[in-house]
Short mmCIF file of C-alpha atoms in Angstrom, two decimals:
data_model
loop_
_atom_site.label_atom_id
_atom_site.label_comp_id
_atom_site.label_asym_id
_atom_site.label_seq_id
_atom_site.Cartn_x
_atom_site.Cartn_y
_atom_site.Cartn_z
CA MET A 1 0.06 21.76 -1.93
CA THR A 2 2.34 20.28 0.52
CA PRO A 3 6.07 19.69 0.58
CA THR A 4 5.43 15.99 -0.02
CA ILE A 5 3.85 16.55 -3.49
CA SER A 6 6.35 15.79 -6.26
CA HIS A 7 6.93 18.18 -9.09
CA GLY A 8 5.41 15.75 -11.44
CA GLU A 9 2.24 15.21 -9.45
CA LEU A 10 1.61 18.86 -8.96
CA LEU A 11 1.91 19.57 -12.88
CA VAL A 12 -0.11 16.52 -13.71
CA CYS A 13 -3.08 17.27 -11.41
CA ILE A 14 -3.24 20.98 -12.80
CA LEU A 15 -3.04 19.93 -16.37
CA TYR A 16 -5.63 17.05 -15.66
CA ALA A 17 -7.96 19.70 -14.31
CA ILE A 18 -7.60 21.87 -17.33
CA ALA A 19 -7.83 19.03 -19.78
CA VAL A 20 -11.46 18.32 -18.52
CA GLY A 21 -12.35 22.01 -18.56
CA ARG A 22 -12.38 22.67 -14.77
CA PRO A 23 -11.44 26.00 -13.13
CA VAL A 24 -8.11 25.57 -11.38
CA THR A 25 -7.60 26.77 -7.82
CA VAL A 26 -4.96 25.98 -5.29
CA PHE A 27 -6.21 24.01 -2.22
CA ASP A 28 -3.77 23.53 0.83
CA GLY A 29 -6.21 22.03 3.11
CA VAL A 30 -6.82 25.27 4.79
CA GLY A 31 -8.02 27.50 2.16
CA GLU A 32 -8.29 28.06 -1.64
CA SER A 33 -6.27 30.61 -3.74
CA ASP A 34 -6.13 31.56 -7.32
CA LEU A 35 -3.76 29.58 -9.63
CA ARG A 36 -1.61 32.66 -9.99
CA ALA A 37 -0.54 32.37 -6.43
CA ALA A 38 1.04 29.00 -7.41
CA TYR A 39 3.21 30.30 -10.17
CA PRO A 40 6.49 30.36 -8.27
CA ARG A 41 5.89 26.65 -7.23
CA LEU A 42 4.79 25.72 -10.78
CA MET A 43 8.06 27.37 -12.15
CA ARG A 44 10.13 25.48 -9.78
CA SER A 45 8.41 22.29 -10.73
CA LEU A 46 8.83 22.98 -14.36
CA ALA A 47 12.45 23.82 -14.02
CA ALA A 48 13.12 20.52 -11.87
CA LEU A 49 11.35 18.38 -14.68
CA ILE A 50 13.59 20.04 -17.36
CA ALA A 51 16.79 19.74 -15.31
CA ARG A 52 16.10 15.99 -14.48
CA PRO A 53 17.02 14.57 -17.82
CA LEU A 54 19.91 16.87 -18.23
CA LEU A 55 21.64 16.44 -14.82
CA GLY A 56 20.39 12.95 -14.04
CA PRO A 57 22.74 11.11 -16.29
CA LEU A 58 25.71 12.94 -14.93
CA ARG A 59 24.77 12.14 -11.42
CA THR A 60 24.32 8.42 -12.22
CA GLN A 61 27.34 8.20 -14.37
CA TRP A 62 29.22 9.58 -11.16
CA ARG A 63 27.70 6.87 -9.15
CA LYS A 64 28.67 4.19 -11.70
CA PHE A 65 32.17 5.51 -11.61
CA ARG A 66 32.26 5.17 -7.76
CA MET A 67 30.69 1.66 -7.98
CA SER A 68 33.53 0.49 -10.29
CA GLY A 69 36.09 0.84 -7.55
CA SER A 70 34.00 -0.68 -4.78
CA ARG A 71 35.29 -3.37 -2.78
CA GLY A 72 34.73 -6.88 -4.10
CA SER A 73 34.01 -5.79 -7.68
CA SER A 74 34.61 -9.21 -8.98
CA SER A 75 31.47 -10.75 -7.22
CA LYS A 76 28.23 -11.60 -9.05
CA GLU A 77 26.16 -9.01 -7.57
CA SER A 78 28.72 -6.09 -8.24
CA SER A 79 28.89 -7.21 -11.79
CA LEU A 80 25.04 -6.31 -11.98
CA PHE A 81 25.68 -2.87 -10.66
CA GLY A 82 25.02 -0.13 -13.05
CA LEU A 83 22.27 1.86 -14.86
CA TYR A 84 19.22 0.06 -16.19
CA THR A 85 17.28 1.62 -19.01
CA LYS A 86 13.82 0.40 -20.31
CA ALA A 87 15.83 -1.52 -23.11
CA GLN A 88 17.45 -3.58 -20.27
CA THR A 89 14.13 -5.11 -18.99
CA PHE A 90 11.84 -8.14 -19.41
CA SER A 91 8.36 -8.82 -18.66
CA LEU A 92 5.88 -11.55 -17.70
CA PRO A 93 2.64 -12.12 -19.23
CA LEU A 94 -0.18 -10.23 -17.42
CA ASP A 95 -2.63 -12.26 -15.53
CA ALA A 96 -6.08 -12.90 -16.97
CA VAL A 97 -8.73 -10.37 -15.74
CA THR A 98 -12.43 -10.84 -15.59
CA SER A 99 -14.70 -7.88 -15.61
CA LEU A 100 -17.40 -7.94 -12.86
CA PRO A 101 -20.69 -6.16 -12.86
CA ALA A 102 -20.07 -2.54 -12.19
CA ARG A 103 -21.37 -0.77 -9.15
CA GLY A 104 -21.76 2.89 -8.41
CA SER A 105 -18.60 5.04 -7.91
CA VAL A 106 -17.09 4.61 -4.42
CA TYR A 107 -16.23 8.37 -4.42
CA GLY A 108 -18.63 11.13 -4.05
CA LYS A 109 -17.98 14.79 -5.11
CA THR A 110 -14.90 15.89 -3.04
CA ARG A 111 -11.41 17.14 -3.32
CA GLY A 112 -8.05 15.21 -3.04
CA LEU A 113 -4.82 14.96 -4.70
CA PHE A 114 -5.45 11.49 -6.00
CA LEU A 115 -8.80 11.80 -7.37
CA PRO A 116 -7.89 11.70 -10.94
CA ALA A 117 -6.35 8.25 -10.66
CA TYR A 118 -9.40 6.93 -9.02
CA SER A 119 -11.97 8.22 -11.17
CA ALA A 120 -13.05 4.80 -12.55
CA ARG A 121 -13.58 2.91 -9.21
CA GLY A 122 -16.99 1.88 -10.17
CA HIS A 123 -15.50 -0.87 -12.37
CA ARG A 124 -14.85 -4.24 -10.66
CA PHE A 125 -12.56 -7.05 -11.48
CA SER A 126 -11.28 -10.39 -10.59
CA VAL A 127 -7.72 -11.66 -11.15
CA ASN A 128 -6.49 -15.16 -12.00
CA THR A 129 -3.09 -14.88 -10.40
CA THR A 130 -0.03 -16.87 -11.53
CA ARG A 131 2.97 -18.43 -9.94
CA HIS A 132 5.72 -18.11 -12.60
CA ARG A 133 8.91 -20.30 -12.32
CA LEU A 134 12.17 -18.38 -13.05
CA ARG A 135 15.84 -19.73 -13.17
CA ASP A 136 18.93 -18.21 -11.98
CA VAL A 137 17.56 -14.81 -10.69
CA SER A 138 19.04 -12.06 -8.39
CA LEU A 139 16.84 -10.24 -6.10
CA HIS A 140 17.85 -6.88 -4.75
CA VAL A 141 16.54 -4.03 -2.68
CA GLU A 142 17.81 -0.59 -3.53
CA ALA A 143 17.08 2.82 -1.77
CA VAL A 144 15.26 5.04 -4.10
CA GLY A 145 14.43 8.52 -2.86
CA SER A 146 12.98 8.28 0.68
CA GLY A 147 11.93 4.60 0.05
CA GLU A 148 13.15 1.15 -1.02
CA VAL A 149 12.44 -0.56 -4.20
CA SER A 150 12.92 -4.26 -4.65
CA CYS A 151 14.08 -5.64 -8.21
CA LEU A 152 14.48 -9.11 -10.01
CA ILE A 153 17.29 -9.46 -12.39
CA GLN A 154 17.69 -12.34 -14.83
CA ASP A 155 20.19 -12.66 -17.65
CA GLY A 156 21.54 -8.95 -16.64
CA ARG A 157 17.79 -7.54 -17.31
CA LEU A 158 15.33 -6.16 -14.94
CA LEU A 159 11.90 -7.50 -14.53
CA SER A 160 9.46 -4.62 -15.54
CA TYR A 161 6.40 -6.36 -14.53
CA PRO A 162 4.10 -3.55 -13.39
CA TYR A 163 4.95 -1.85 -10.08
CA PHE A 164 7.98 -4.18 -9.43
CA ILE A 165 10.36 -1.30 -9.96
CA VAL A 166 9.91 2.41 -10.07
CA PRO A 167 8.17 3.78 -13.22
CA TRP A 168 10.55 4.55 -15.97
CA SER A 169 8.71 7.64 -16.86
CA SER A 170 9.40 9.16 -13.50
CA ARG A 171 12.86 7.92 -12.57
CA ALA A 172 15.15 6.67 -15.12
CA PRO A 173 17.67 5.20 -15.59
CA TYR A 174 17.16 2.78 -12.64
CA CYS A 175 20.53 2.80 -10.61
CA ILE A 176 21.79 -0.38 -8.69
CA ALA A 177 24.59 0.63 -6.46
CA THR A 178 24.57 -1.04 -3.05
CA ARG A 179 25.50 -4.26 -1.63
CA LYS A 180 25.37 -5.29 2.18
CA GLN A 181 24.20 -8.87 2.95
CA VAL A 182 24.66 -11.48 0.07
CA ILE A 183 22.38 -14.66 0.28
CA HIS A 184 22.41 -17.81 -1.92
CA LEU A 185 19.49 -20.01 -2.26
CA ASP A 186 18.95 -23.15 -4.31
CA ARG A 187 15.09 -22.48 -4.22
CA GLY A 188 12.80 -19.75 -2.97
CA VAL A 189 9.53 -17.77 -3.41
CA CYS A 190 9.94 -13.97 -4.08
CA LEU A 191 7.54 -11.95 -2.08
CA LEU A 192 9.52 -8.88 -2.00
CA ALA A 193 7.00 -6.62 -3.51
CA TYR A 194 3.66 -5.52 -2.30
CA THR A 195 4.42 -6.99 1.12
CA SER A 196 5.61 -4.12 3.23
CA GLY A 197 3.09 -2.29 5.44
CA TYR A 198 -0.02 -3.95 7.05
CA TYR A 199 -2.49 -3.00 4.33
CA HIS A 200 -0.25 -4.44 1.44
CA TRP A 201 0.78 -7.47 3.61
CA LEU A 202 -2.67 -8.39 4.34
CA LEU A 203 -4.55 -7.73 1.18
CA GLU A 204 -1.79 -8.15 -1.53
CA GLY A 205 0.83 -10.48 0.34
CA VAL A 206 -1.31 -13.01 2.17
CA PRO A 207 -3.62 -13.85 -0.75
CA ARG A 208 -0.46 -15.05 -2.64
CA ILE A 209 0.74 -17.03 0.30
CA LEU A 210 -2.78 -18.77 0.46
CA ASP A 211 -2.22 -19.62 -3.16
CA LEU A 212 1.13 -21.24 -2.32
CA ILE A 213 -0.39 -23.18 0.41
CA ASP A 214 -3.20 -24.33 -1.88
CA ASP A 215 -0.41 -25.43 -4.39
CA GLY A 216 1.08 -27.63 -1.79
CA THR A 217 4.25 -25.70 -1.82
CA ASP A 218 6.85 -27.19 0.57
CA PHE A 219 8.19 -24.16 2.42
CA ASP A 220 11.23 -26.11 3.80
CA ARG A 221 12.39 -26.61 0.11
CA TYR A 222 10.96 -23.29 -1.20
CA PRO A 223 11.30 -20.67 1.57
CA LEU A 224 9.49 -17.36 1.33
CA ILE A 225 11.72 -14.40 0.49
CA LEU A 226 10.38 -11.40 2.19
CA PRO A 227 11.33 -7.89 3.50
CA PRO A 228 12.54 -7.84 7.23
CA LEU A 229 9.39 -8.87 9.29
CA ALA A 230 7.27 -6.78 11.58
CA SER A 231 5.59 -8.56 14.60
CA PHE A 232 2.18 -8.80 12.81
CA GLN A 233 3.93 -10.62 9.99
CA ARG A 234 5.41 -13.03 12.29
CA GLU A 235 2.23 -13.59 13.98
CA LEU A 236 0.31 -14.36 10.81
CA LEU A 237 2.89 -16.53 9.25
CA ILE A 238 2.92 -18.79 12.43
CA LEU A 239 -0.90 -18.78 12.14
CA LEU A 240 -0.52 -20.23 8.77
CA GLY A 241 1.70 -22.83 9.78
CA ILE A 242 4.89 -21.05 8.35
CA SER A 243 7.99 -20.75 10.55
CA PRO A 244 9.34 -17.22 10.20
CA ASP A 245 12.71 -18.51 11.57
CA SER A 246 13.28 -21.53 9.08
CA GLN A 247 10.92 -21.02 6.40
CA VAL A 248 11.50 -17.40 5.57
CA VAL A 249 14.54 -15.61 4.28
CA THR A 250 14.59 -11.71 4.69
CA VAL A 251 16.05 -9.18 2.35
CA GLY A 252 16.59 -5.89 3.31
CA GLU A 253 17.74 -2.51 1.78
CA GLY A 254 21.10 -3.11 0.13
CA ASP A 255 20.85 -6.86 0.38
CA TRP A 256 21.11 -9.48 -2.59
CA CYS A 257 19.62 -12.85 -2.68
CA HIS A 258 20.76 -15.16 -5.65
CA VAL A 259 18.15 -17.94 -6.46
CA GLU A 260 18.70 -20.89 -8.68
CA ASP A 261 14.91 -21.91 -8.83
CA CYS A 262 12.63 -19.08 -7.94
CA ILE A 263 8.85 -19.00 -7.84
CA TYR A 264 7.38 -15.48 -8.42
CA PRO A 265 3.74 -15.17 -7.48
CA THR A 266 1.77 -12.30 -8.98
CA ALA A 267 -0.24 -9.99 -6.99
CA PRO A 268 -4.12 -9.66 -7.26
CA PHE A 269 -3.95 -6.51 -9.47
CA PRO A 270 -6.01 -6.10 -12.68
CA PHE A 271 -3.02 -4.80 -14.69
CA GLY A 272 -3.49 -3.86 -18.28
CA VAL A 273 -7.12 -2.82 -17.80
CA ALA A 274 -7.63 0.48 -19.61
CA GLU A 275 -10.43 1.71 -17.30
CA LEU A 276 -8.14 1.85 -14.39
CA GLU A 277 -5.28 4.39 -14.20
CA ASP A 278 -4.13 2.85 -10.95
CA PRO A 279 -5.02 -0.86 -10.41
CA SER A 280 -3.80 -1.13 -6.80
CA GLY A 281 -6.39 -1.33 -4.06
CA GLN A 282 -8.96 -3.14 -6.14
CA PRO A 283 -9.78 -6.39 -4.24
CA ASP A 284 -12.91 -8.26 -5.42
CA ARG A 285 -15.40 -9.91 -3.07
CA THR A 286 -14.31 -13.37 -3.56
CA MET A 287 -10.90 -12.65 -2.73
CA LEU A 288 -11.77 -10.80 0.53
CA LEU A 289 -14.34 -13.48 1.74
CA ARG A 290 -11.62 -16.20 0.96
CA LEU A 291 -8.93 -14.25 2.99
CA ARG A 292 -11.36 -13.56 5.89
CA ASP A 293 -12.68 -17.10 6.27
CA ARG A 294 -9.25 -18.61 5.94
CA LEU A 295 -7.73 -16.45 8.58
CA LEU A 296 -10.70 -16.46 10.92
CA ALA A 297 -10.79 -20.17 10.96
CA LYS A 298 -7.28 -20.23 12.40
CA VAL A 299 -7.68 -17.61 15.21
CA PRO A 300 -7.76 -19.51 18.33
CA ALA A 301 -10.41 -18.81 20.73
CA SER A 302 -9.81 -16.47 23.57
CA THR A 303 -8.87 -18.07 26.82
CA SER A 304 -10.80 -15.17 28.83
CA GLU A 305 -14.02 -13.61 28.61
CA GLU A 306 -13.90 -11.72 25.41
CA GLN A 307 -15.23 -8.18 25.36
CA ARG A 308 -17.70 -8.02 22.37
CA LEU A 309 -17.55 -4.62 20.97
CA THR A 310 -20.36 -3.68 18.54
CA LYS A 311 -19.35 -0.01 18.00
CA VAL A 312 -15.72 0.72 17.53
CA TYR A 313 -13.68 3.83 17.00
CA ILE A 314 -10.16 3.12 15.43
CA SER A 315 -8.05 5.96 16.83
CA ARG A 316 -4.73 6.96 15.41
CA ALA A 317 -3.76 9.07 18.11
CA HIS A 318 -0.68 6.96 18.86
CA ALA A 319 0.44 6.96 15.23
CA ALA A 320 3.23 9.20 13.86
CA LYS A 321 1.42 10.37 10.89
CA ARG A 322 -2.17 10.78 9.41
CA ARG A 323 -3.86 11.69 12.77
CA LEU A 324 -6.25 14.28 14.06
CA THR A 325 -4.90 17.24 16.11
CA ASP A 326 -5.13 16.41 19.87
CA PRO A 327 -8.04 18.82 20.61
CA THR A 328 -9.87 17.27 17.77
CA GLU A 329 -9.19 13.77 18.75
CA ALA A 330 -10.46 14.61 22.30
CA LYS A 331 -13.70 16.06 21.00
CA VAL A 332 -14.14 13.09 18.58
CA GLN A 333 -13.68 10.57 21.26
CA ALA A 334 -16.07 12.39 23.58
CA LEU A 335 -18.88 12.66 21.03
CA LEU A 336 -18.30 8.98 19.90
CA SER A 337 -18.62 7.74 23.48
CA THR A 338 -22.13 9.49 23.76
CA PHE A 339 -23.12 7.15 20.90
CA GLY A 340 -21.83 4.12 22.55
CA TYR A 341 -18.55 3.68 20.70
CA SER A 342 -15.31 2.13 22.28
CA THR A 343 -12.01 3.56 21.36
CA VAL A 344 -9.26 1.11 20.40
CA TYR A 345 -5.60 1.62 19.47
CA LEU A 346 -4.95 -1.28 17.26
CA GLU A 347 -1.09 -0.69 17.27
CA ASP A 348 -0.95 -1.36 21.06
CA HIS A 349 -2.33 -5.05 20.54
CA PRO A 350 -0.85 -8.09 19.04
CA TRP A 351 -2.41 -8.83 15.52
CA ILE A 352 -4.73 -11.78 16.80
CA GLU A 353 -6.24 -9.48 19.53
CA GLN A 354 -6.85 -6.91 16.71
CA VAL A 355 -8.86 -9.47 15.00
CA ARG A 356 -10.81 -10.39 18.16
CA LEU A 357 -11.50 -6.74 18.96
CA LEU A 358 -13.13 -6.00 15.76
CA ARG A 359 -14.80 -9.50 15.14
CA SER A 360 -18.22 -8.41 16.66
CA ALA A 361 -18.21 -4.69 15.35
CA ARG A 362 -21.31 -3.83 13.47
CA SER A 363 -20.48 -0.06 13.20
CA ILE A 364 -16.75 1.29 12.67
CA VAL A 365 -15.37 4.74 12.66
CA GLY A 366 -11.78 5.51 11.95
CA PHE A 367 -9.14 7.69 10.32
CA HIS A 368 -7.69 6.51 7.00
CA GLY A 369 -4.96 4.23 7.74
CA ALA A 370 -3.78 0.51 7.43
CA GLY A 371 -5.76 -0.46 10.49
CA LEU A 372 -9.05 -0.03 8.77
CA ALA A 373 -8.12 -3.18 6.68
CA ASN A 374 -9.20 -5.22 9.63
CA ILE A 375 -12.77 -4.32 8.80
CA ILE A 376 -12.67 -7.59 6.77
CA PHE A 377 -12.75 -9.51 9.95
CA SER A 378 -15.77 -7.62 11.39
CA GLU A 379 -19.42 -8.05 11.02
CA ALA A 380 -19.69 -4.35 10.12
CA THR A 381 -22.69 -2.93 8.28
CA GLN A 382 -21.49 0.71 8.52
CA LEU A 383 -18.06 2.36 7.98
CA LEU A 384 -17.33 6.17 8.67
CA GLU A 385 -13.90 7.12 7.37
CA PHE A 386 -12.11 10.31 8.11
CA SER A 387 -9.69 11.39 5.42
CA ASN A 388 -6.85 13.80 4.72
CA PRO A 389 -8.02 16.36 2.18
CA MET A 390 -4.54 15.98 0.38
CA GLU A 391 -4.44 12.16 -0.02
CA ALA A 392 -8.09 10.96 -0.01
CA ARG A 393 -7.82 7.51 -1.17
CA PRO A 394 -10.65 5.08 -2.01
CA TYR A 395 -9.17 1.70 -0.69
CA PHE A 396 -11.62 1.15 2.21
CA SER A 397 -14.51 2.40 0.35
CA VAL A 398 -13.78 -0.30 -2.36
CA ILE A 399 -13.55 -2.97 0.65
CA ALA A 400 -16.77 -1.69 2.09
CA ARG A 401 -18.50 -1.85 -1.28
CA GLU A 402 -17.36 -5.37 -1.98
CA LEU A 403 -18.58 -6.46 1.49
CA ASP A 404 -21.87 -4.81 1.52
CA ILE A 405 -20.83 -2.25 4.19
CA ARG A 406 -22.46 1.07 4.08
CA TYR A 407 -19.61 3.53 3.58
CA ARG A 408 -19.57 7.35 4.65
CA THR A 409 -16.65 9.76 4.66
CA ILE A 410 -15.77 13.16 6.27
CA ILE A 411 -12.99 14.91 4.43
CA GLY A 412 -11.01 16.94 7.08
CA THR A 413 -9.00 20.03 7.01
CA LEU A 414 -5.30 20.80 7.44
CA GLU A 415 -4.54 22.95 10.43
CA GLY A 416 -1.52 24.54 8.88
CA ILE A 417 1.12 22.61 6.91
CA SER A 418 2.80 19.20 8.09
CA PRO A 419 4.43 16.73 5.76
CA ARG A 420 3.44 13.98 8.45
CA PHE A 421 -0.40 15.01 8.09
CA ASP A 422 -0.55 15.04 11.84
CA ASN A 423 -2.57 18.12 11.82
CA ILE A 424 -5.95 17.13 10.77
CA THR A 425 -9.22 18.55 11.91
CA ILE A 426 -12.87 17.58 11.16
CA ASP A 427 -16.19 19.38 11.48
CA ILE A 428 -17.69 17.87 14.67
CA ASP A 429 -21.10 19.06 13.75
CA GLN A 430 -20.83 17.09 10.48
CA LEU A 431 -19.75 14.06 12.56
CA ARG A 432 -22.59 14.27 14.97
CA ALA A 433 -25.16 14.48 12.09
CA LEU A 434 -23.71 11.48 10.46
CA LEU A 435 -23.69 9.47 13.65
CA GLU A 436 -27.40 10.35 14.14
CA VAL A 437 -27.97 9.07 10.56
CA MET A 438 -26.07 5.82 11.32
CA GLU A 439 -28.35 5.33 14.42
CA ASP A 440 -31.35 5.04 12.30
#
């Protein structure tokens, strides 16, 4: 258990284990203890879940009262302020999903907070995405908890297409209460969802942009509506022939964008498939190869003698979270160097240079993080991933499976407690043994 685990997640994981008849122990990344040691935390979680439906409406009514007296209350966006329940939503048809031949589970026997949601990752699917046309919509980004959530409103109702807004079961009613910048567009393409962060941008955002390009979309008439752009997003847009300055409109937290004619492209998620509790992070081989081939074809040749790295360690030593302790990092780099691995810090390089660094890589080692998504540009046949024991996720093992990359993993240990997960250690002897196997 860590401070970042929500009350609901804690109870759900324990109830899941009990339901399938497994003994329940508490694992904090350092050691295990009997469930009785977790009783105080469990009682606090239960009390919070009971209090939420009782105190939540009072809190949101107070916020609504404060909104009613806000400056500019006669504007279009302020008329949409308020509390939205599930009854005030509308849906779009789910995309057609094709089941592909199943392969073995991408996960071995290990522990991790998110294991129940990924129990069915042997299943494979392809998705026929859609570009919906919606008239007279309002787009907004609201702060929810420690993050941001984008929403689309039409005729006073929220779009409840999966994952577009927070799940109703965990946070209801949905409160819209902020207004900063207001933008009015005749036409636009809504890409506010699943485009923040490098992994989501590359594997869930860029495929939709390629769909739009293949549709012949005129981005002068239909600019892309995106969250504020990071440097890698600007680079990639330019590579695709899209101007970040004239063909993109950015909408940040608290902003509104009213669009008369809106194209809404769906993301390549197999929503509605019973076998998957969580359909995110499920790219299929065809989509990955299309993405790789289209982008690599546009990466310009290097003007200098390019270093061809065949063994690469993607270090997160410069990252703010999800990284090894400094002593462990030093040991890992020293050991990997004896096996011929070059250490790279992807965040120190422009996006195109990141692609070039990994393009010739045959064997890749790295800690779980968005940078590993760049394995799609490599010639890798082997991937060794270090994982945080409290958030072991199968995203990159799925990619490896689809691209015929031999996948191995080391589940680390937490050295104390840190919500940033910057305190991971791994077994150096286990790493040495796996590297020797990878040499064969």
